PDB file of C-alpha atoms in Angstrom:
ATOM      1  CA  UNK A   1     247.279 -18.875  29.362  1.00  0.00           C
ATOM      2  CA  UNK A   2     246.315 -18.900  33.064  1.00  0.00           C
ATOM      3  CA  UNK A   3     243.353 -21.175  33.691  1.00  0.00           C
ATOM      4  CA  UNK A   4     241.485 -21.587  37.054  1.00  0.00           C
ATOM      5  CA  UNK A   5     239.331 -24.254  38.865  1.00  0.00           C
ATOM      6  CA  UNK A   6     237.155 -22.652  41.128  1.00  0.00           C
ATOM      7  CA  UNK A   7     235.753 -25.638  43.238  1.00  0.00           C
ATOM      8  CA  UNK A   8     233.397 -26.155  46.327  1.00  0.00           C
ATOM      9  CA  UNK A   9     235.183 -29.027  49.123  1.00  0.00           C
ATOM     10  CA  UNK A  10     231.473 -30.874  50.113  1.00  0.00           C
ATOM     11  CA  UNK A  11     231.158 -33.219  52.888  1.00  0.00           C
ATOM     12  CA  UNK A  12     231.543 -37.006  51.526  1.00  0.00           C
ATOM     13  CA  UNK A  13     228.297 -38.123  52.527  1.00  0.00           C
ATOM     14  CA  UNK A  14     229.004 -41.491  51.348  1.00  0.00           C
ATOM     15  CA  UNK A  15     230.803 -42.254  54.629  1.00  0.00           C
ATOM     16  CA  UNK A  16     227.470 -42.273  56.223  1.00  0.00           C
ATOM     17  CA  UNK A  17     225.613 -45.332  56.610  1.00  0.00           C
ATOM     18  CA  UNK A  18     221.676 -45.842  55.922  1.00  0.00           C
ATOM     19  CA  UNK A  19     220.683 -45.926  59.958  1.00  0.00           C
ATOM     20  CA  UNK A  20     223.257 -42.182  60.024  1.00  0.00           C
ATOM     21  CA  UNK A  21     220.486 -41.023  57.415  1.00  0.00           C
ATOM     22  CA  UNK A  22     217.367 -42.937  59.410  1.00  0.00           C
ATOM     23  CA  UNK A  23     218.679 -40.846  62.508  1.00  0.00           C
ATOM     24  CA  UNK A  24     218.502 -37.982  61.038  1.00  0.00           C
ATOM     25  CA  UNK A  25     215.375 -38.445  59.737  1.00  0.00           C
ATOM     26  CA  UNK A  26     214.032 -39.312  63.009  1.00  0.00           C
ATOM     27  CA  UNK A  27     215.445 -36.405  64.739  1.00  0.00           C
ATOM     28  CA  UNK A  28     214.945 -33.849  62.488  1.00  0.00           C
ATOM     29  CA  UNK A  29     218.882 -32.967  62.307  1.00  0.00           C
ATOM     30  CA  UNK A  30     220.777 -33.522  59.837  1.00  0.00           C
ATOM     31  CA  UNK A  31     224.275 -34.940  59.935  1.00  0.00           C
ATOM     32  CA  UNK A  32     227.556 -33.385  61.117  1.00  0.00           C
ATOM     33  CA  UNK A  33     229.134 -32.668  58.408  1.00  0.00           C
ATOM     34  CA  UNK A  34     232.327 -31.553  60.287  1.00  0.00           C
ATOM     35  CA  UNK A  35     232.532 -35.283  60.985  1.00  0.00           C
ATOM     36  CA  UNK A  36     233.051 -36.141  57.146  1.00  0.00           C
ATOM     37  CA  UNK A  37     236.309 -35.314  54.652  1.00  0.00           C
ATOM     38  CA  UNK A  38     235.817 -32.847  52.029  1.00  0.00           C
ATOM     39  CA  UNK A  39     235.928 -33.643  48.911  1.00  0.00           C
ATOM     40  CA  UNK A  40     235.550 -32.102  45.129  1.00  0.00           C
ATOM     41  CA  UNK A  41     231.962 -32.271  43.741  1.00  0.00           C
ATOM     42  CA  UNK A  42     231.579 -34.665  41.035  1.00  0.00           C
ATOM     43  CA  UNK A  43     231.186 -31.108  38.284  1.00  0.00           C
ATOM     44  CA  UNK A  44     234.397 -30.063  39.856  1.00  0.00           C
ATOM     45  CA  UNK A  45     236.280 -32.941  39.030  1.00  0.00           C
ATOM     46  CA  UNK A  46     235.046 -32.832  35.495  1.00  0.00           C
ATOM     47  CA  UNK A  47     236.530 -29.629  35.301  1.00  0.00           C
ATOM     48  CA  UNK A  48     239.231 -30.421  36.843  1.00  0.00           C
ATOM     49  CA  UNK A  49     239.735 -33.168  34.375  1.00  0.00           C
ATOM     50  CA  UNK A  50     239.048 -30.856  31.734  1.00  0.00           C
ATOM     51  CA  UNK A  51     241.640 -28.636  32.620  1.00  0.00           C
ATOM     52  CA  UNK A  52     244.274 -31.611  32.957  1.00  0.00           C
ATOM     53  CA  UNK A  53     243.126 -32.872  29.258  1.00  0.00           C
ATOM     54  CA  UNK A  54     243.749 -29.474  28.041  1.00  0.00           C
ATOM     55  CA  UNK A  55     247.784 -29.270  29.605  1.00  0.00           C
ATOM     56  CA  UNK A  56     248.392 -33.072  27.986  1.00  0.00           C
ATOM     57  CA  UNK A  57     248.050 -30.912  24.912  1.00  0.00           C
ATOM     58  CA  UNK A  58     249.492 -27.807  25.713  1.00  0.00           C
ATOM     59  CA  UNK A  59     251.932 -28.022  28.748  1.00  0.00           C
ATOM     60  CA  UNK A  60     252.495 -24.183  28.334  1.00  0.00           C
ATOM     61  CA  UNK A  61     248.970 -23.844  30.318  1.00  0.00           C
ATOM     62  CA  UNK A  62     249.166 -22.591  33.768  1.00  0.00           C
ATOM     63  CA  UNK A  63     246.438 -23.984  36.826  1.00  0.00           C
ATOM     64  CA  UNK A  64     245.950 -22.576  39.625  1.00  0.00           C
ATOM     65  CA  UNK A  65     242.890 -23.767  41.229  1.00  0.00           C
ATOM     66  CA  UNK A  66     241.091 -22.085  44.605  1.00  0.00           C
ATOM     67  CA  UNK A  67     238.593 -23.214  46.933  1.00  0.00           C
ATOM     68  CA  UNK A  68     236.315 -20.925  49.538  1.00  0.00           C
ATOM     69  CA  UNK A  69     235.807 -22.801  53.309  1.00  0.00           C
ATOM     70  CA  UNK A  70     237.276 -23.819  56.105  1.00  0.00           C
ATOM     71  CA  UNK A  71     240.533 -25.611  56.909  1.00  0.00           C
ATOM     72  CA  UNK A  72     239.284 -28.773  55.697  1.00  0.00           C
ATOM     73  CA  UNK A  73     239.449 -28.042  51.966  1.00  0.00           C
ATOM     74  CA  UNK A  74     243.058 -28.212  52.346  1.00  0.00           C
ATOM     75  CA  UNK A  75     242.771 -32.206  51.254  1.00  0.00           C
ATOM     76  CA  UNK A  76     241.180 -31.412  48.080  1.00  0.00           C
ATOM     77  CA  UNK A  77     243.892 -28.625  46.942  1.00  0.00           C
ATOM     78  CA  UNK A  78     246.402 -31.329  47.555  1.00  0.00           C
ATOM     79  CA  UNK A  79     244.496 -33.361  45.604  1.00  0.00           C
ATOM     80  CA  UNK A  80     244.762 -30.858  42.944  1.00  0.00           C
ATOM     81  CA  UNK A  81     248.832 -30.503  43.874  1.00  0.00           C
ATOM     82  CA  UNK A  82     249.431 -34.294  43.155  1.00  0.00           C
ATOM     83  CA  UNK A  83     248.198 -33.675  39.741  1.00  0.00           C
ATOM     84  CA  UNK A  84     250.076 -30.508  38.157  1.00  0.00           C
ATOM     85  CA  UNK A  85     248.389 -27.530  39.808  1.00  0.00           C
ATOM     86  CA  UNK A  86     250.918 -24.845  40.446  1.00  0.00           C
ATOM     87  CA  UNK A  87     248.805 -22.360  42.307  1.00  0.00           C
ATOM     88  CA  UNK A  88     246.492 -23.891  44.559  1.00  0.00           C
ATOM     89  CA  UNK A  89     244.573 -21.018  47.129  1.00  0.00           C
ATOM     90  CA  UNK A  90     242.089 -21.590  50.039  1.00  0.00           C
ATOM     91  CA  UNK A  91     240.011 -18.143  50.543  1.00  0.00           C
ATOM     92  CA  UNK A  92     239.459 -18.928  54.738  1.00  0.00           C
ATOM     93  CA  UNK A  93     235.791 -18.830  56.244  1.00  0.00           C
ATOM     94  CA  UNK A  94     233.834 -20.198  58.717  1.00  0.00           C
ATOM     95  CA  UNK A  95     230.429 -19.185  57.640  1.00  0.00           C
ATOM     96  CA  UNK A  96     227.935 -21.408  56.165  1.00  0.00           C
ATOM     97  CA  UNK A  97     227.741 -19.992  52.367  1.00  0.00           C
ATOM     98  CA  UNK A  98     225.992 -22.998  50.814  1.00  0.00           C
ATOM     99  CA  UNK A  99     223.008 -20.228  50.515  1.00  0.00           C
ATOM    100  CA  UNK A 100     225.385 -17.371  49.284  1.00  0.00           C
ATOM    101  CA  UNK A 101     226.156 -17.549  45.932  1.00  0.00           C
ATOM    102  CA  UNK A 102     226.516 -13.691  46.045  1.00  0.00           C
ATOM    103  CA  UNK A 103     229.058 -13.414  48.275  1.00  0.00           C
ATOM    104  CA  UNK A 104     230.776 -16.812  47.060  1.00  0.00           C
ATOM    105  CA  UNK A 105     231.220 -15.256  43.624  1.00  0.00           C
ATOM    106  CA  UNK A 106     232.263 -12.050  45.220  1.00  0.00           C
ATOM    107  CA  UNK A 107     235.236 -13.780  46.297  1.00  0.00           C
ATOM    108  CA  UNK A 108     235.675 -15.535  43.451  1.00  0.00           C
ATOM    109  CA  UNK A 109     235.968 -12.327  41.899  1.00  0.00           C
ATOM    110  CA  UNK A 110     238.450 -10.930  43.938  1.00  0.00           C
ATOM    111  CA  UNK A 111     240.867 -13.751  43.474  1.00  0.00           C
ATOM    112  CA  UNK A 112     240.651 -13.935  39.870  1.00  0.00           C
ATOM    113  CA  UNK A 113     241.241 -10.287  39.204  1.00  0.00           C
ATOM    114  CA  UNK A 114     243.891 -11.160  42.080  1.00  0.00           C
ATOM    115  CA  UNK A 115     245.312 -14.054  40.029  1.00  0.00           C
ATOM    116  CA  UNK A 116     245.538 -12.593  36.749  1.00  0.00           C
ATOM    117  CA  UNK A 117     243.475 -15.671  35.139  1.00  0.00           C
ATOM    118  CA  UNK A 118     242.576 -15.982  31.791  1.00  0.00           C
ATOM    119  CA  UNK A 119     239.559 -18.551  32.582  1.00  0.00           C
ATOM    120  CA  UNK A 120     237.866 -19.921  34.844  1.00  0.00           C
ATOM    121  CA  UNK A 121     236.026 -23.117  35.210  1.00  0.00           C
ATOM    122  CA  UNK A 122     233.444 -23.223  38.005  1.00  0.00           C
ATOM    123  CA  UNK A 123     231.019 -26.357  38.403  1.00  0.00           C
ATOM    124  CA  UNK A 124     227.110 -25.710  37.368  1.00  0.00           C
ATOM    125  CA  UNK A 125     225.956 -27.264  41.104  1.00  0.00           C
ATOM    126  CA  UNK A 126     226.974 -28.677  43.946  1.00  0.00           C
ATOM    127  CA  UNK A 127     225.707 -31.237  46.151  1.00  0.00           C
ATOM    128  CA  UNK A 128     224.543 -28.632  48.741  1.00  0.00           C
ATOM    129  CA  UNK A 129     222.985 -25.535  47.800  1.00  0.00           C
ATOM    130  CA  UNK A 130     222.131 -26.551  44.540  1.00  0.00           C
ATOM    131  CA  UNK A 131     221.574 -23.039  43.451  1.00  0.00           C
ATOM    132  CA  UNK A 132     223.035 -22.822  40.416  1.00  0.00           C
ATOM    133  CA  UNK A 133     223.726 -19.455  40.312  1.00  0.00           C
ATOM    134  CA  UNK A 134     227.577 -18.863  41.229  1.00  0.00           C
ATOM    135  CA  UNK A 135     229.053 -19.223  37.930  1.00  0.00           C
ATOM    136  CA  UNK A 136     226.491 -16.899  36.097  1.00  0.00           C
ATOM    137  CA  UNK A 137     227.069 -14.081  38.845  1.00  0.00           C
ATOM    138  CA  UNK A 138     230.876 -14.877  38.701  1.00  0.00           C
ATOM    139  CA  UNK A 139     230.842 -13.831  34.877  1.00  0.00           C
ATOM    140  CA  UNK A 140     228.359 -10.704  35.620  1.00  0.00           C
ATOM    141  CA  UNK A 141     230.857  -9.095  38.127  1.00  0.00           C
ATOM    142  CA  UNK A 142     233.895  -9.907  35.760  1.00  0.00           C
ATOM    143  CA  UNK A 143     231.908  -8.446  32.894  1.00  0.00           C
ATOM    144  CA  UNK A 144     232.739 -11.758  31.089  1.00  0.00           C
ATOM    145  CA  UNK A 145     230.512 -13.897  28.840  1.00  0.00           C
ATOM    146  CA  UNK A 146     229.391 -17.232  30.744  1.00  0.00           C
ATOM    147  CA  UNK A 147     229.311 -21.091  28.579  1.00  0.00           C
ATOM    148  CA  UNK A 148     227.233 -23.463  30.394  1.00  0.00           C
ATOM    149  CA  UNK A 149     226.707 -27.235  29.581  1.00  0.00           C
ATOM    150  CA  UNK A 150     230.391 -27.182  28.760  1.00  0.00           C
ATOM    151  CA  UNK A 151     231.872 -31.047  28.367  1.00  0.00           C
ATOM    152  CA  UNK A 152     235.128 -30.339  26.289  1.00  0.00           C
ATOM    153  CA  UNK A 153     238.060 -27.941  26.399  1.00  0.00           C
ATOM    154  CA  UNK A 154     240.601 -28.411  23.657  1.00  0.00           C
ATOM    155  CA  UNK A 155     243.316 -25.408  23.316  1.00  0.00           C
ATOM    156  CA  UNK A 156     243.749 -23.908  19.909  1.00  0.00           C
ATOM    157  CA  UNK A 157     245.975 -21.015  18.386  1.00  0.00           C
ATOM    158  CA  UNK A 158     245.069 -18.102  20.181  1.00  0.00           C
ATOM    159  CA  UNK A 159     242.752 -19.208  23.131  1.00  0.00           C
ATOM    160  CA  UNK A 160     240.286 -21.863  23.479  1.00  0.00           C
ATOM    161  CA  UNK A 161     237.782 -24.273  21.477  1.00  0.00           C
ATOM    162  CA  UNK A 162     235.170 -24.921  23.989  1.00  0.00           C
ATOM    163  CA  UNK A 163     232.395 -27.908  23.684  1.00  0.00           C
ATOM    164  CA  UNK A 164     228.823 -27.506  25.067  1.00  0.00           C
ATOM    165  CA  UNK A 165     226.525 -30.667  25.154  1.00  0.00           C
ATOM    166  CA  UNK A 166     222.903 -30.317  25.830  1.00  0.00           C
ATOM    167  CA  UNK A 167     219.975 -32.612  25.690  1.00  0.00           C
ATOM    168  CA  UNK A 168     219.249 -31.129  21.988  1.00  0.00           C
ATOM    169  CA  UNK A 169     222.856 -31.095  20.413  1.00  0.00           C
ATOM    170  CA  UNK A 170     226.533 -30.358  20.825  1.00  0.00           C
ATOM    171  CA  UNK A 171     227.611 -26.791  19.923  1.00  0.00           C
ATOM    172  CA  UNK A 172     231.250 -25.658  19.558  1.00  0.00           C
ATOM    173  CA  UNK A 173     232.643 -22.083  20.848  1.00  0.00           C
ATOM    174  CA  UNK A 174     235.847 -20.525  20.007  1.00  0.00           C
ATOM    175  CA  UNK A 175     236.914 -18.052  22.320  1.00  0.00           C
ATOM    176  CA  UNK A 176     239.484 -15.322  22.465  1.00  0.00           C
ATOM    177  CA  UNK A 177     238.449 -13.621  25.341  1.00  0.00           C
ATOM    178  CA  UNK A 178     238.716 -14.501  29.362  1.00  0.00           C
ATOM    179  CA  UNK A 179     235.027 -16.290  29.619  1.00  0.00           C
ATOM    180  CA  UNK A 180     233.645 -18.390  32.472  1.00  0.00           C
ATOM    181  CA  UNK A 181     233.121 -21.686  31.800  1.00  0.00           C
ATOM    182  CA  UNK A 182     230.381 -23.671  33.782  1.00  0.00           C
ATOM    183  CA  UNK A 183     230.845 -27.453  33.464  1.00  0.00           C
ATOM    184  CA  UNK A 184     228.321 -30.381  33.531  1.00  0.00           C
ATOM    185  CA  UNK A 185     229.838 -33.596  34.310  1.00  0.00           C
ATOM    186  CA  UNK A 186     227.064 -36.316  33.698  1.00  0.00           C
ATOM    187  CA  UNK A 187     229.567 -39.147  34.403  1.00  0.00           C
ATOM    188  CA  UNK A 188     231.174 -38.944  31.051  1.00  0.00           C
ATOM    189  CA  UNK A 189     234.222 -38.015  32.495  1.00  0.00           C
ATOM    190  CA  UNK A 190     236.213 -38.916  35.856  1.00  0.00           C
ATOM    191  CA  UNK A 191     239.095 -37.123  37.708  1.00  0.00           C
ATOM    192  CA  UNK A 192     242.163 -38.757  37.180  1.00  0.00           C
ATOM    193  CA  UNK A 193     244.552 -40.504  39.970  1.00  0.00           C
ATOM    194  CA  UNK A 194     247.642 -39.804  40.846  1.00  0.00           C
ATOM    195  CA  UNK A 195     250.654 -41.907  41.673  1.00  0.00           C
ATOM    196  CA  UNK A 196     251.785 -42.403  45.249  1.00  0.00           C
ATOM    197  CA  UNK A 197     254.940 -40.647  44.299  1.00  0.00           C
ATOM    198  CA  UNK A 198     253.346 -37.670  43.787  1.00  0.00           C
ATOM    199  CA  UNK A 199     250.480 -37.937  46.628  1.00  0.00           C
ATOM    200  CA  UNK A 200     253.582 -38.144  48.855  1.00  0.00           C
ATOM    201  CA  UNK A 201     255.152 -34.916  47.099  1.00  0.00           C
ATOM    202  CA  UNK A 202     252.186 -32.926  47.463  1.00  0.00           C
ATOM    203  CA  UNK A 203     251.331 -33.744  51.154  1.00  0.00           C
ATOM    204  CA  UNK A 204     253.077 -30.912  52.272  1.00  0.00           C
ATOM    205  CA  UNK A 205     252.191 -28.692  48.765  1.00  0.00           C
ATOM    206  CA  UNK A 206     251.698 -25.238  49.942  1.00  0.00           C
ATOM    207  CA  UNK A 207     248.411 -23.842  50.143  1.00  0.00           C
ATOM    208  CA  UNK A 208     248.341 -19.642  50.254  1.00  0.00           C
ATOM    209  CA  UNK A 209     245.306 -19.043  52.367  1.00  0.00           C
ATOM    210  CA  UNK A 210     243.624 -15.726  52.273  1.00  0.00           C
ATOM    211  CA  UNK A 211     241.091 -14.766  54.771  1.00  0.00           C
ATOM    212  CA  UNK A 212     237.690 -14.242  53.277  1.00  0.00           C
ATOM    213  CA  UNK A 213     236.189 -10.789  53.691  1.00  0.00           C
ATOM    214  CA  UNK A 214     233.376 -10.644  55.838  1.00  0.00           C
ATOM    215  CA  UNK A 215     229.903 -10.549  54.077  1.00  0.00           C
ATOM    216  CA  UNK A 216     228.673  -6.422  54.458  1.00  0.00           C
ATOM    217  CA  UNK A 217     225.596  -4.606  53.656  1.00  0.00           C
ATOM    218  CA  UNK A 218     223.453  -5.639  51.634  1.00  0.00           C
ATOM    219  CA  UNK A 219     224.206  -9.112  52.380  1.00  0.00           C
ATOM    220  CA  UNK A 220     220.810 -11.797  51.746  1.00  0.00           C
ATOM    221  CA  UNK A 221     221.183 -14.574  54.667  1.00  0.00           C
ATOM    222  CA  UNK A 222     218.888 -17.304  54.452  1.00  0.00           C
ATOM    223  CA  UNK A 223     216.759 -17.386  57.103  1.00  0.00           C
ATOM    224  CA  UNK A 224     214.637 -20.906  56.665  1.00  0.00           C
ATOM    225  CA  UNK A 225     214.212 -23.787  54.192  1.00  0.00           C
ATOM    226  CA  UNK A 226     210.798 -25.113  53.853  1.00  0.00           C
ATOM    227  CA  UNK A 227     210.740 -28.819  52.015  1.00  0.00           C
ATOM    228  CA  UNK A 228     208.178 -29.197  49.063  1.00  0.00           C
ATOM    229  CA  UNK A 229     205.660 -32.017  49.636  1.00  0.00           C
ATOM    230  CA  UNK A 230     205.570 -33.917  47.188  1.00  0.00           C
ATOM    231  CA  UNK A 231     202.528 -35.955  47.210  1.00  0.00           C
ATOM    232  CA  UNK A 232     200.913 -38.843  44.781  1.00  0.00           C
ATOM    233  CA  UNK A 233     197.409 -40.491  45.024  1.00  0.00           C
ATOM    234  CA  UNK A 234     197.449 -43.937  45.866  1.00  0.00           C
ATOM    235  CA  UNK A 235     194.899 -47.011  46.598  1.00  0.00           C
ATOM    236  CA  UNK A 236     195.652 -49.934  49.312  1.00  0.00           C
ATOM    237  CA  UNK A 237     194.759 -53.194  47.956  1.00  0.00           C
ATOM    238  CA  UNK A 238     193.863 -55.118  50.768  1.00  0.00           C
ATOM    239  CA  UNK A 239     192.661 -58.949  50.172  1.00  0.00           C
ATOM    240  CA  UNK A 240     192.375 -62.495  52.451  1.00  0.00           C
ATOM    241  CA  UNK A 241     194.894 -64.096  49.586  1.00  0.00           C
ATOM    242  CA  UNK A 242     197.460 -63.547  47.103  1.00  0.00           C
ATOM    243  CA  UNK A 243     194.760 -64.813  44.295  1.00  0.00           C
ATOM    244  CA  UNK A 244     192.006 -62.388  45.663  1.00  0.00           C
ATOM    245  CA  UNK A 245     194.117 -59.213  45.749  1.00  0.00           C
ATOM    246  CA  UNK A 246     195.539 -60.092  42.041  1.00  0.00           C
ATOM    247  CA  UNK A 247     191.703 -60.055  40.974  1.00  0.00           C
ATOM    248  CA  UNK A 248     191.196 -57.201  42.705  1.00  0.00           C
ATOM    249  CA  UNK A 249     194.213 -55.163  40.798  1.00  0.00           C
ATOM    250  CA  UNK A 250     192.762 -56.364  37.685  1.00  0.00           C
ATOM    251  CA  UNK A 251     189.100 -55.044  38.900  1.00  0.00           C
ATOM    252  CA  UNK A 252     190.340 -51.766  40.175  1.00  0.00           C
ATOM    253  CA  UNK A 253     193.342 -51.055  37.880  1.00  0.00           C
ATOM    254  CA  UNK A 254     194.221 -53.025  34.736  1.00  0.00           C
ATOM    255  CA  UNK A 255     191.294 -54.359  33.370  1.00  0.00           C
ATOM    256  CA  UNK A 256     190.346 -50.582  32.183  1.00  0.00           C
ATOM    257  CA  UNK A 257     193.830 -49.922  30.860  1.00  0.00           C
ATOM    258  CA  UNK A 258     194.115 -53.273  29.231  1.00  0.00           C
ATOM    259  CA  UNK A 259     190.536 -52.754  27.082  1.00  0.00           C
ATOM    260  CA  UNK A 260     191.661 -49.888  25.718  1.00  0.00           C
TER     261      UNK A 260
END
């Protein structure tokens, strides 16, 4: 069974300090982030853990995992090398396609009927963007069913028993069929390190690169973002002491709430 990791490198915006952010806030521009190392969003490397979990049990299980940016993903797939991925593919683009998802999933698409794979595992968001909407697309130009929520991946005779945890329950899927599998990593599970040995192996890992095609007609570009205020009432308690603006909190606030 071939299995896939589709994954989004993100700027590590914990390398920026609080007065980077207090900058940009004063400025109105946001940070470089050509200036910070990509990394694997924190979905991805559930899935990716997922995925490792699943070839501890079955070693038969091929990875291949691929990646759509620019030249700077390249840590990430190594990354992936150090840990058992055989394939590991960087579809080449300069554009900004954090507001895409269309054309992301297009190229997903290509490379997975490209690749032969069985299933794919695709994060539910990123850290930029936030759109949500990759995976689902993915699995309607594939003509493949989509599992969101998923949270476990255990290989069984045959294909796959797939877990889904939501905020009402746990449900279990068995699939025989190549599905899409949209993971939800709420901390419950961390990517795995590997040894120096094999960091030092995969620092020259191969890496196929494909050049992405170029977005064509009908292509949706987003053209602005607007922010959405988000605004709260509020009273200023304003008195000569400490002792005269705790009475007046109790006048104007508690004393109401605490008669009830």
């Amino acid at each position: 069974m071939n299995i896939l990791l589709a994954f989004k490198a993100e700027p590590d915006l914990s390398m920026l300090s609080g007065s980077d952010w207090q900058l940009a806030a004063r400025t109105n521009l946001a940070p470089d982030p050509t200036l910070m190392r990509a990394i694997m969003g924190n979905d991805e490397q559930g899935a990716a853990e997922l995925v490792l979990q699943a070839r501890d049990i079955d070693p038969a299980l091929t990875l291949a995992a691929v990646t759509l940016g620019d030249d700077r993903a390249a840590g990430p797939l190594r990354h992936l090398a150090a840990l058992g991925f055989g394939q590991r593919t960087l579809l080449r683009s300069e554009a900004d396609n954090r507001f895409s998802p269309v054309w992301v999933a297009e190229q997903l698409a290509r490379q997975v009927q490209r690749s032969g794979s069985d299933i794919v595992l695709i994060g539910t968001r990123s850290s930029e963007g936030q759109n949500g909407q990759t995976g689902w697309l993915l699995a309607e130009m594939l003509g493949w069913p989509c599992l969101t929520q998923v949270s476990g991946l255990l290989p069984v005779s045959g294909g796959v028993q797939v877990e889904c945890r939501s905020v009402t329950g746990i449900s279990h899927w068995q699939l025989h069929q190549p599905a899409v599998l949209m993971v939800q990593n709420r901390g419950q599970m961390a990517l795995r390190v590997p040894g120096m040995r094999a960091r030092l192996a995969a620092a020259h890992a191969e890496i196929e690169v494909v050049e992405a095609m170029l977005p064509g007609d009908p292509w949706l570009q987003c053209q602005t973002l607007t922010q959405n205020e988000h605004v709260r009432a509020g009273r200023v308690i304003a008195g000569g002491s400490a002792q005269e603006s705790a009475q007046q909190l109790w006048r104007v606030a508690l004393a109401e709430r605490m008669m009830r």
